[in-house]
Amino acid sequence: MFQVYKLKGNVSVTLFILSLGPERKVKCYNGYFANGYVFHTEEYELSTHNNRVCVKGSTSNEFRIDYYGKLKEIIELQYHSEHNIIFLFKCY
């Protein structure tokens, strides 16, 4: 069972916008440029095979498990403001 709590005091506008969830419309891309890196989906990069990603892992113990995969989709979610945009990478 879920309970609804009412916060006392002011809530930041950003937190309130994020709590509404993303908009229903999403955008899909074949490529994305961020922090000096270019990412392309597997469908786009059939000739060069420049579609693999690596995510450095961390755990609560001394072992570190990294994830390696191929980039399947790039999805943009917008949270009711042009300043609150998140990009999701679907990998396999």
N, CA, C and O atoms as a printed pandas DataFrame, in Angstrom:
     atom_number atom_name residue_name chain_id  residue_number  x_coord  y_coord  z_coord
0              1         N          MET        A               1    0.838   -1.170    0.000
1              2        CA          MET        A               1    0.000    0.000    0.000
2              3         C          MET        A               1    0.890    1.242    0.000
3              4         O          MET        A               1    1.842    1.332    0.775
4              5         N          PHE        A               2    0.575    2.188   -0.868
5              6        CA          PHE        A               2    1.338    3.429   -0.969
6              7         C          PHE        A               2    0.702    4.503   -0.097
7              8         O          PHE        A               2   -0.519    4.553    0.055
8              9         N          GLN        A               3    1.527    5.344    0.462
9             10        CA          GLN        A               3    1.032    6.472    1.236
10            11         C          GLN        A               3    1.531    7.759    0.593
11            12         O          GLN        A               3    2.652    7.806    0.088
12            13         N          VAL        A               4    0.726    8.777    0.609
13            14        CA          VAL        A               4    1.087   10.080    0.067
14            15         C          VAL        A               4    1.475   10.976    1.234
15            16         O          VAL        A               4    0.744   11.100    2.216
16            17         N          TYR        A               5    2.638   11.594    1.104
17            18        CA          TYR        A               5    3.125   12.500    2.141
18            19         C          TYR        A               5    3.154   13.916    1.590
19            20         O          TYR        A               5    3.492   14.127    0.425
20            21         N          LYS        A               6    2.810   14.861    2.403
21            22        CA          LYS        A               6    2.858   16.258    2.020
22            23         C          LYS        A               6    4.094   16.875    2.657
23            24         O          LYS        A               6    4.284   16.807    3.871
24            25         N          LEU        A               7    4.931   17.477    1.819
25            26        CA          LEU        A               7    6.144   18.105    2.325
26            27         C          LEU        A               7    5.830   19.430    2.988
27            28         O          LEU        A               7    4.972   20.185    2.530
28            29         N          LYS        A               8    6.519   19.692    4.044
29            30        CA          LYS        A               8    6.379   20.979    4.718
30            31         C          LYS        A               8    7.406   21.934    4.135
31            32         O          LYS        A               8    8.571   21.572    3.970
32            33         N          GLY        A               9    6.992   23.120    3.830
33            34        CA          GLY        A               9    7.911   24.101    3.273
34            35         C          GLY        A               9    7.914   24.072    1.755
35            36         O          GLY        A               9    7.077   23.423    1.128
36            37         N          ASN        A              10    8.864   24.781    1.179
37            38        CA          ASN        A              10    8.951   24.897   -0.270
38            39         C          ASN        A              10    9.743   23.745   -0.868
39            40         O          ASN        A              10   10.706   23.254   -0.279
40            41         N          VAL        A              11    9.319   23.332   -2.039
41            42        CA          VAL        A              11   10.024   22.310   -2.807
42            43         C          VAL        A              11   10.609   23.004   -4.028
43            44         O          VAL        A              11    9.959   23.859   -4.630
44            45         N          SER        A              12   11.832   22.640   -4.394
45            46        CA          SER        A              12   12.444   23.290   -5.542
46            47         C          SER        A              12   11.634   22.979   -6.799
47            48         O          SER        A              12   11.008   21.925   -6.905
48            49         N          VAL        A              13   11.659   23.901   -7.736
49            50        CA          VAL        A              13   10.916   23.746   -8.985
50            51         C          VAL        A              13   11.426   22.537   -9.761
51            52         O          VAL        A              13   10.629   21.793  -10.334
52            53         N          THR        A              14   12.741   22.330   -9.787
53            54        CA          THR        A              14   13.325   21.202  -10.510
54            55         C          THR        A              14   12.845   19.875   -9.937
55            56         O          THR        A              14   12.480   18.974  -10.691
56            57         N          LEU        A              15   12.840   19.746   -8.631
57            58        CA          LEU        A              15   12.376   18.520   -7.995
58            59         C          LEU        A              15   10.903   18.268   -8.291
59            60         O          LEU        A              15   10.501   17.132   -8.543
60            61         N          PHE        A              16   10.111   19.313   -8.262
61            62        CA          PHE        A              16    8.689   19.176   -8.564
62            63         C          PHE        A              16    8.473   18.722  -10.009
63            64         O          PHE        A              16    7.645   17.847  -10.264
64            65         N          ILE        A              17    9.212   19.311  -10.954
65            66        CA          ILE        A              17    9.080   18.937  -12.370
66            67         C          ILE        A              17    9.483   17.478  -12.577
67            68         O          ILE        A              17    8.802   16.752  -13.302
68            69         N          LEU        A              18   10.566   17.041  -11.959
69            70        CA          LEU        A              18   10.999   15.651  -12.087
70            71         C          LEU        A              18    9.977   14.684  -11.494
71            72         O          LEU        A              18    9.812   13.572  -11.996
72            73         N          SER        A              19    9.295   15.098  -10.437
73            74        CA          SER        A              19    8.307   14.224   -9.807
74            75         C          SER        A              19    7.085   13.987  -10.701
75            76         O          SER        A              19    6.346   13.026  -10.492
76            77         N          LEU        A              20    6.869   14.854  -11.693
77            78        CA          LEU        A              20    5.748   14.673  -12.620
78            79         C          LEU        A              20    6.003   13.566  -13.631
79            80         O          LEU        A              20    5.075   13.107  -14.296
80            81         N          GLY        A              21    7.249   13.134  -13.751
81            82        CA          GLY        A              21    7.600   12.110  -14.728
82            83         C          GLY        A              21    7.879   12.738  -16.075
83            84         O          GLY        A              21    7.620   13.925  -16.275
84            85         N          PRO        A              22    8.411   11.947  -17.012
85            86        CA          PRO        A              22    8.743   12.493  -18.326
86            87         C          PRO        A              22    7.500   12.743  -19.160
87            88         O          PRO        A              22    6.426   12.209  -18.884
88            89         N          GLU        A              23    7.668   13.566  -20.186
89            90        CA          GLU        A              23    6.579   13.791  -21.127
90            91         C          GLU        A              23    6.321   12.513  -21.905
91            92         O          GLU        A              23    7.175   11.627  -21.942
92            93         N          ARG        A              24    5.162   12.407  -22.522
93            94        CA          ARG        A              24    4.786   11.187  -23.244
94            95         C          ARG        A              24    5.517   11.048  -24.578
95            96         O          ARG        A              24    5.664    9.935  -25.083
96            97         N          LYS        A              25    5.972   12.148  -25.151
97            98        CA          LYS        A              25    6.699   12.097  -26.417
98            99         C          LYS        A              25    8.180   11.899  -26.145
99           100         O          LYS        A              25    8.742   12.517  -25.241
100          101         N          VAL        A              26    8.808   11.035  -26.929
101          102        CA          VAL        A              26   10.253   10.843  -26.843
102          103         C          VAL        A              26   10.851   11.037  -28.229
103          104         O          VAL        A              26   10.151   10.949  -29.238
104          105         N          LYS        A              27   12.144   11.300  -28.265
105          106        CA          LYS        A              27   12.873   11.403  -29.527
106          107         C          LYS        A              27   13.910   10.301  -29.561
107          108         O          LYS        A              27   14.538    9.992  -28.548
108          109         N          CYS        A              28   14.086    9.707  -30.737
109          110        CA          CYS        A              28   15.082    8.662  -30.927
110          111         C          CYS        A              28   16.144    9.162  -31.904
111          112         O          CYS        A              28   15.830    9.849  -32.876
112          113         N          TYR        A              29   17.397    8.814  -31.640
113          114        CA          TYR        A              29   18.502    9.277  -32.459
114          115         C          TYR        A              29   19.365    8.101  -32.892
115          116         O          TYR        A              29   19.405    7.069  -32.223
116          117         N          ASN        A              30   20.061    8.268  -34.028
117          118        CA          ASN        A              30   21.047    7.301  -34.487
118          119         C          ASN        A              30   22.436    7.622  -33.967
119          120         O          ASN        A              30   23.322    6.767  -33.992
120          121         N          GLY        A              31   22.636    8.855  -33.493
121          122        CA          GLY        A              31   23.930    9.266  -32.980
122          123         C          GLY        A              31   23.787   10.309  -31.892
123          124         O          GLY        A              31   22.753   10.968  -31.780
124          125         N          TYR        A              32   24.837   10.457  -31.087
125          126        CA          TYR        A              32   24.821   11.418  -29.988
126          127         C          TYR        A              32   26.262   11.835  -29.708
127          128         O          TYR        A              32   27.164   10.997  -29.713
128          129         N          PHE        A              33   26.483   13.125  -29.466
129          130        CA          PHE        A              33   27.806   13.669  -29.170
130          131         C          PHE        A              33   27.789   14.229  -27.756
131          132         O          PHE        A              33   26.969   15.092  -27.440
132          133         N          ALA        A              34   28.692   13.743  -26.898
133          134        CA          ALA        A              34   28.750   14.229  -25.518
134          135         C          ALA        A              34   30.174   14.130  -24.984
135          136         O          ALA        A              34   30.843   13.109  -25.148
136          137         N          ASN        A              35   30.622   15.191  -24.352
137          138        CA          ASN        A              35   31.922   15.213  -23.675
138          139         C          ASN        A              35   33.073   14.761  -24.576
139          140         O          ASN        A              35   33.986   14.070  -24.123
140          141         N          GLY        A              36   33.028   15.150  -25.838
141          142        CA          GLY        A              36   34.093   14.809  -26.761
142          143         C          GLY        A              36   33.993   13.427  -27.381
143          144         O          GLY        A              36   34.875   13.026  -28.141
144          145         N          TYR        A              37   32.938   12.698  -27.072
145          146        CA          TYR        A              37   32.745   11.352  -27.620
146          147         C          TYR        A              37   31.541   11.339  -28.555
147          148         O          TYR        A              37   30.564   12.055  -28.341
148          149         N          VAL        A              38   31.628   10.516  -29.590
149          150        CA          VAL        A              38   30.519   10.342  -30.529
150          151         C          VAL        A              38   30.001    8.923  -30.365
151          152         O          VAL        A              38   30.773    7.965  -30.397
152          153         N          PHE        A              39   28.699    8.792  -30.189
153          154        CA          PHE        A              39   28.061    7.493  -30.055
154          155         C          PHE        A              39   27.123    7.288  -31.231
155          156         O          PHE        A              39   26.371    8.194  -31.591
156          157         N          HIS        A              40   27.162    6.105  -31.832
157          158        CA          HIS        A              40   26.247    5.757  -32.910
158          159         C          HIS        A              40   25.598    4.419  -32.588
159          160         O          HIS        A              40   26.212    3.547  -31.973
160          161         N          THR        A              41   24.348    4.269  -33.013
161          162        CA          THR        A              41   23.669    2.997  -32.803
162          163         C          THR        A              41   24.218    1.947  -33.762
163          164         O          THR        A              41   24.869    2.264  -34.757
164          165         N          GLU        A              42   23.940    0.705  -33.439
165          166        CA          GLU        A              42   24.412   -0.402  -34.272
166          167         C          GLU        A              42   23.836   -0.305  -35.687
167          168         O          GLU        A              42   24.534   -0.589  -36.660
168          169         N          GLU        A              43   22.584    0.089  -35.802
169          170        CA          GLU        A              43   21.937    0.216  -37.106
170          171         C          GLU        A              43   22.627    1.255  -37.983
171          172         O          GLU        A              43   22.756    1.059  -39.191
172          173         N          TYR        A              44   23.071    2.356  -37.384
173          174        CA          TYR        A              44   23.704    3.442  -38.127
174          175         C          TYR        A              44   25.123    3.077  -38.550
175          176         O          TYR        A              44   25.547    3.409  -39.656
176          177         N          GLU        A              45   25.845    2.408  -37.690
177          178        CA          GLU        A              45   27.264    2.141  -37.896
178          179         C          GLU        A              45   27.530    0.721  -38.390
179          180         O          GLU        A              45   28.387    0.034  -37.835
180          181         N          LEU        A              46   26.834    0.277  -39.394
181          182        CA          LEU        A              46   27.047   -1.077  -39.904
182          183         C          LEU        A              46   28.403   -1.235  -40.575
183          184         O          LEU        A              46   28.963   -2.331  -40.576
184          185         N          SER        A              47   28.937   -0.169  -41.140
185          186        CA          SER        A              47   30.190   -0.298  -41.884
186          187         C          SER        A              47   31.432   -0.151  -41.008
187          188         O          SER        A              47   32.433   -0.816  -41.279
188          189         N          THR        A              48   31.415    0.681  -39.979
189          190        CA          THR        A              48   32.619    0.934  -39.189
190          191         C          THR        A              48   32.642    0.196  -37.857
191          192         O          THR        A              48   33.702    0.084  -37.241
192          193         N          HIS        A              49   31.529   -0.299  -37.408
193          194        CA          HIS        A              49   31.418   -1.007  -36.132
194          195         C          HIS        A              49   31.838   -0.127  -34.955
195          196         O          HIS        A              49   32.422   -0.617  -33.988
196          197         N          ASN        A              50   31.545    1.154  -35.037
197          198        CA          ASN        A              50   31.839    2.092  -33.965
198          199         C          ASN        A              50   30.582    2.270  -33.107
199          200         O          ASN        A              50   30.104    3.389  -32.923
200          201         N          ASN        A              51   30.054    1.162  -32.586
201          202        CA          ASN        A              51   28.799    1.219  -31.842
202          203         C          ASN        A              51   28.892    0.518  -30.496
203          204         O          ASN        A              51   27.863    0.219  -29.890
204          205         N          ARG        A              52   30.077    0.256  -30.025
205          206        CA          ARG        A              52   30.220   -0.442  -28.760
206          207         C          ARG        A              52   30.461    0.551  -27.635
207          208         O          ARG        A              52   31.062    1.607  -27.834
208          209         N          VAL        A              53   29.984    0.194  -26.453
209          210        CA          VAL        A              53   30.122    1.058  -25.293
210          211         C          VAL        A              53   30.709    0.254  -24.134
211          212         O          VAL        A              53   30.595   -0.971  -24.080
212          213         N          CYS        A              54   31.333    0.970  -23.220
213          214        CA          CYS        A              54   31.857    0.371  -21.998
214          215         C          CYS        A              54   31.454    1.273  -20.843
215          216         O          CYS        A              54   31.664    2.486  -20.881
216          217         N          VAL        A              55   30.872    0.667  -19.815
217          218        CA          VAL        A              55   30.507    1.401  -18.605
218          219         C          VAL        A              55   31.348    0.837  -17.473
219          220         O          VAL        A              55   31.254   -0.346  -17.146
220          221         N          LYS        A              56   32.168    1.688  -16.880
221          222        CA          LYS        A              56   33.009    1.260  -15.773
222          223         C          LYS        A              56   32.131    0.977  -14.567
223          224         O          LYS        A              56   31.339    1.824  -14.154
224          225         N          GLY        A              57   32.272   -0.194  -14.013
225          226        CA          GLY        A              57   31.431   -0.599  -12.890
226          227         C          GLY        A              57   32.106   -0.375  -11.558
227          228         O          GLY        A              57   33.325   -0.220  -11.484
228          229         N          SER        A              58   31.320   -0.359  -10.521
229          230        CA          SER        A              58   31.840   -0.289   -9.161
230          231         C          SER        A              58   30.883   -1.061   -8.255
231          232         O          SER        A              58   29.671   -1.057   -8.468
232          233         N          THR        A              59   31.429   -1.703   -7.271
233          234        CA          THR        A              59   30.626   -2.469   -6.324
234          235         C          THR        A              59   31.032   -2.091   -4.914
235          236         O          THR        A              59   31.949   -1.296   -4.708
236          237         N          SER        A              60   30.348   -2.663   -3.962
237          238        CA          SER        A              60   30.632   -2.331   -2.563
238          239         C          SER        A              60   31.863   -3.073   -2.039
239          240         O          SER        A              60   32.310   -2.802   -0.924
240          241         N          ASN        A              61   32.419   -4.006   -2.825
241          242        CA          ASN        A              61   33.621   -4.711   -2.390
242          243         C          ASN        A              61   34.784   -4.357   -3.310
243          244         O          ASN        A              61   34.697   -3.394   -4.071
244          245         N          GLU        A              62   35.873   -5.125   -3.248
245          246        CA          GLU        A              62   37.065   -4.781   -4.029
246          247         C          GLU        A              62   36.966   -5.163   -5.501
247          248         O          GLU        A              62   37.844   -4.795   -6.282
248          249         N          PHE        A              63   35.936   -5.880   -5.899
249          250        CA          PHE        A              63   35.781   -6.299   -7.287
250          251         C          PHE        A              63   35.052   -5.238   -8.093
251          252         O          PHE        A              63   34.081   -4.640   -7.632
252          253         N          ARG        A              64   35.534   -5.022   -9.291
253          254        CA          ARG        A              64   34.892   -4.063  -10.190
254          255         C          ARG        A              64   34.481   -4.810  -11.450
255          256         O          ARG        A              64   35.300   -5.478  -12.081
256          257         N          ILE        A              65   33.215   -4.693  -11.809
257          258        CA          ILE        A              65   32.710   -5.384  -12.990
258          259         C          ILE        A              65   32.311   -4.328  -14.015
259          260         O          ILE        A              65   31.406   -3.529  -13.775
260          261         N          ASP        A              66   32.989   -4.332  -15.153
261          262        CA          ASP        A              66   32.676   -3.398  -16.229
262          263         C          ASP        A              66   31.660   -4.038  -17.172
263          264         O          ASP        A              66   31.612   -5.261  -17.311
264          265         N          TYR        A              67   30.852   -3.203  -17.816
265          266        CA          TYR        A              67   29.850   -3.679  -18.765
266          267         C          TYR        A              67   30.289   -3.287  -20.170
267          268         O          TYR        A              67   30.629   -2.130  -20.419
268          269         N          TYR        A              68   30.282   -4.239  -21.076
269          270        CA          TYR        A              68   30.579   -3.994  -22.478
270          271         C          TYR        A              68   29.363   -4.407  -23.296
271          272         O          TYR        A              68   28.797   -5.475  -23.062
272          273         N          GLY        A              69   28.957   -3.579  -24.249
273          274        CA          GLY        A              69   27.814   -3.935  -25.063
274          275         C          GLY        A              69   27.764   -3.140  -26.346
275          276         O          GLY        A              69   28.611   -2.285  -26.606
276          277         N          LYS        A              70   26.746   -3.441  -27.148
277          278        CA          LYS        A              70   26.499   -2.719  -28.394
278          279         C          LYS        A              70   25.335   -1.773  -28.184
279          280         O          LYS        A              70   24.362   -2.104  -27.506
280          281         N          LEU        A              71   25.445   -0.594  -28.770
281          282        CA          LEU        A              71   24.429    0.435  -28.605
282          283         C          LEU        A              71   23.280    0.183  -29.576
283          284         O          LEU        A              71   23.463    0.245  -30.792
284          285         N          LYS        A              72   22.110   -0.097  -29.043
285          286        CA          LYS        A              72   20.935   -0.434  -29.848
286          287         C          LYS        A              72   20.079    0.800  -30.140
287          288         O          LYS        A              72   19.677    1.014  -31.283
288          289         N          GLU        A              73   19.795    1.620  -29.110
289          290        CA          GLU        A              73   18.936    2.796  -29.274
290          291         C          GLU        A              73   19.449    3.950  -28.424
291          292         O          GLU        A              73   20.048    3.740  -27.369
292          293         N          ILE        A              74   19.208    5.178  -28.897
293          294        CA          ILE        A              74   19.467    6.397  -28.125
294          295         C          ILE        A              74   18.138    7.127  -28.013
295          296         O          ILE        A              74   17.551    7.516  -29.023
296          297         N          ILE        A              75   17.664    7.314  -26.789
297          298        CA          ILE        A              75   16.336    7.883  -26.544
298          299         C          ILE        A              75   16.477    9.137  -25.695
299          300         O          ILE        A              75   17.229    9.152  -24.720
300          301         N          GLU        A              76   15.755   10.187  -26.066
301          302        CA          GLU        A              76   15.745   11.439  -25.306
302          303         C          GLU        A              76   14.423   11.572  -24.571
303          304         O          GLU        A              76   13.353   11.525  -25.179
304          305         N          LEU        A              77   14.508   11.738  -23.251
305          306        CA          LEU        A              77   13.326   12.007  -22.425
306          307         C          LEU        A              77   13.376   13.456  -21.970
307          308         O          LEU        A              77   14.431   13.952  -21.575
308          309         N          GLN        A              78   12.254   14.126  -22.023
309          310        CA          GLN        A              78   12.177   15.507  -21.553
310          311         C          GLN        A              78   11.185   15.576  -20.402
311          312         O          GLN        A              78   10.092   15.012  -20.477
312          313         N          TYR        A              79   11.569   16.264  -19.345
313          314        CA          TYR        A              79   10.761   16.371  -18.133
314          315         C          TYR        A              79   10.120   17.744  -18.009
315          316         O          TYR        A              79   10.527   18.532  -17.155
316          317         N          HIS        A              80    9.138   18.049  -18.831
317          318        CA          HIS        A              80    8.290   19.242  -18.741
318          319         C          HIS        A              80    9.058   20.558  -18.641
319          320         O          HIS        A              80    8.558   21.536  -18.087
320          321         N          SER        A              81   10.262   20.573  -19.173
321          322        CA          SER        A              81   11.068   21.787  -19.207
322          323         C          SER        A              81   12.209   21.539  -20.181
323          324         O          SER        A              81   12.753   20.436  -20.231
324          325         N          GLU        A              82   12.572   22.542  -20.944
325          326        CA          GLU        A              82   13.653   22.342  -21.912
326          327         C          GLU        A              82   15.010   22.164  -21.243
327          328         O          GLU        A              82   15.980   21.805  -21.910
328          329         N          HIS        A              83   15.098   22.408  -19.944
329          330        CA          HIS        A              83   16.361   22.272  -19.222
330          331         C          HIS        A              83   16.508   20.903  -18.559
331          332         O          HIS        A              83   17.593   20.566  -18.085
332          333         N          ASN        A              84   15.447   20.117  -18.518
333          334        CA          ASN        A              84   15.472   18.811  -17.862
334          335         C          ASN        A              84   15.346   17.710  -18.904
335          336         O          ASN        A              84   14.267   17.155  -19.109
336          337         N          ILE        A              85   16.458   17.400  -19.560
337          338        CA          ILE        A              85   16.486   16.399  -20.615
338          339         C          ILE        A              85   17.482   15.308  -20.224
339          340         O          ILE        A              85   18.579   15.588  -19.740
340          341         N          ILE        A              86   17.075   14.066  -20.444
341          342        CA          ILE        A              86   17.918   12.916  -20.127
342          343         C          ILE        A              86   18.022   12.038  -21.377
343          344         O          ILE        A              86   17.029   11.813  -22.069
344          345         N          PHE        A              87   19.217   11.551  -21.656
345          346        CA          PHE        A              87   19.426   10.633  -22.767
346          347         C          PHE        A              87   19.653    9.246  -22.199
347          348         O          PHE        A              87   20.442    9.065  -21.272
348          349         N          LEU        A              88   18.958    8.273  -22.758
349          350        CA          LEU        A              88   19.089    6.879  -22.364
350          351         C          LEU        A              88   19.731    6.089  -23.483
351          352         O          LEU        A              88   19.378    6.251  -24.651
352          353         N          PHE        A              89   20.666    5.240  -23.129
353          354        CA          PHE        A              89   21.299    4.353  -24.106
354          355         C          PHE        A              89   20.812    2.942  -23.829
355          356         O          PHE        A              89   21.012    2.413  -22.736
356          357         N          LYS        A              90   20.169    2.330  -24.824
357          358        CA          LYS        A              90   19.749    0.937  -24.692
358          359         C          LYS        A              90   20.827    0.069  -25.329
359          360         O          LYS        A              90   21.109    0.180  -26.522
360          361         N          CYS        A              91   21.417   -0.786  -24.522
361          362        CA          CYS        A              91   22.517   -1.625  -24.990
362          363         C          CYS        A              91   22.162   -3.091  -24.785
363          364         O          CYS        A              91   21.292   -3.442  -23.988
364          365         N          TYR        A              92   22.862   -3.929  -25.531
365          366        CA          TYR        A              92   22.727   -5.375  -25.333
366          367         C          TYR        A              92   24.066   -6.031  -25.546
367          368         O          TYR        A              92   24.182   -7.251  -25.428
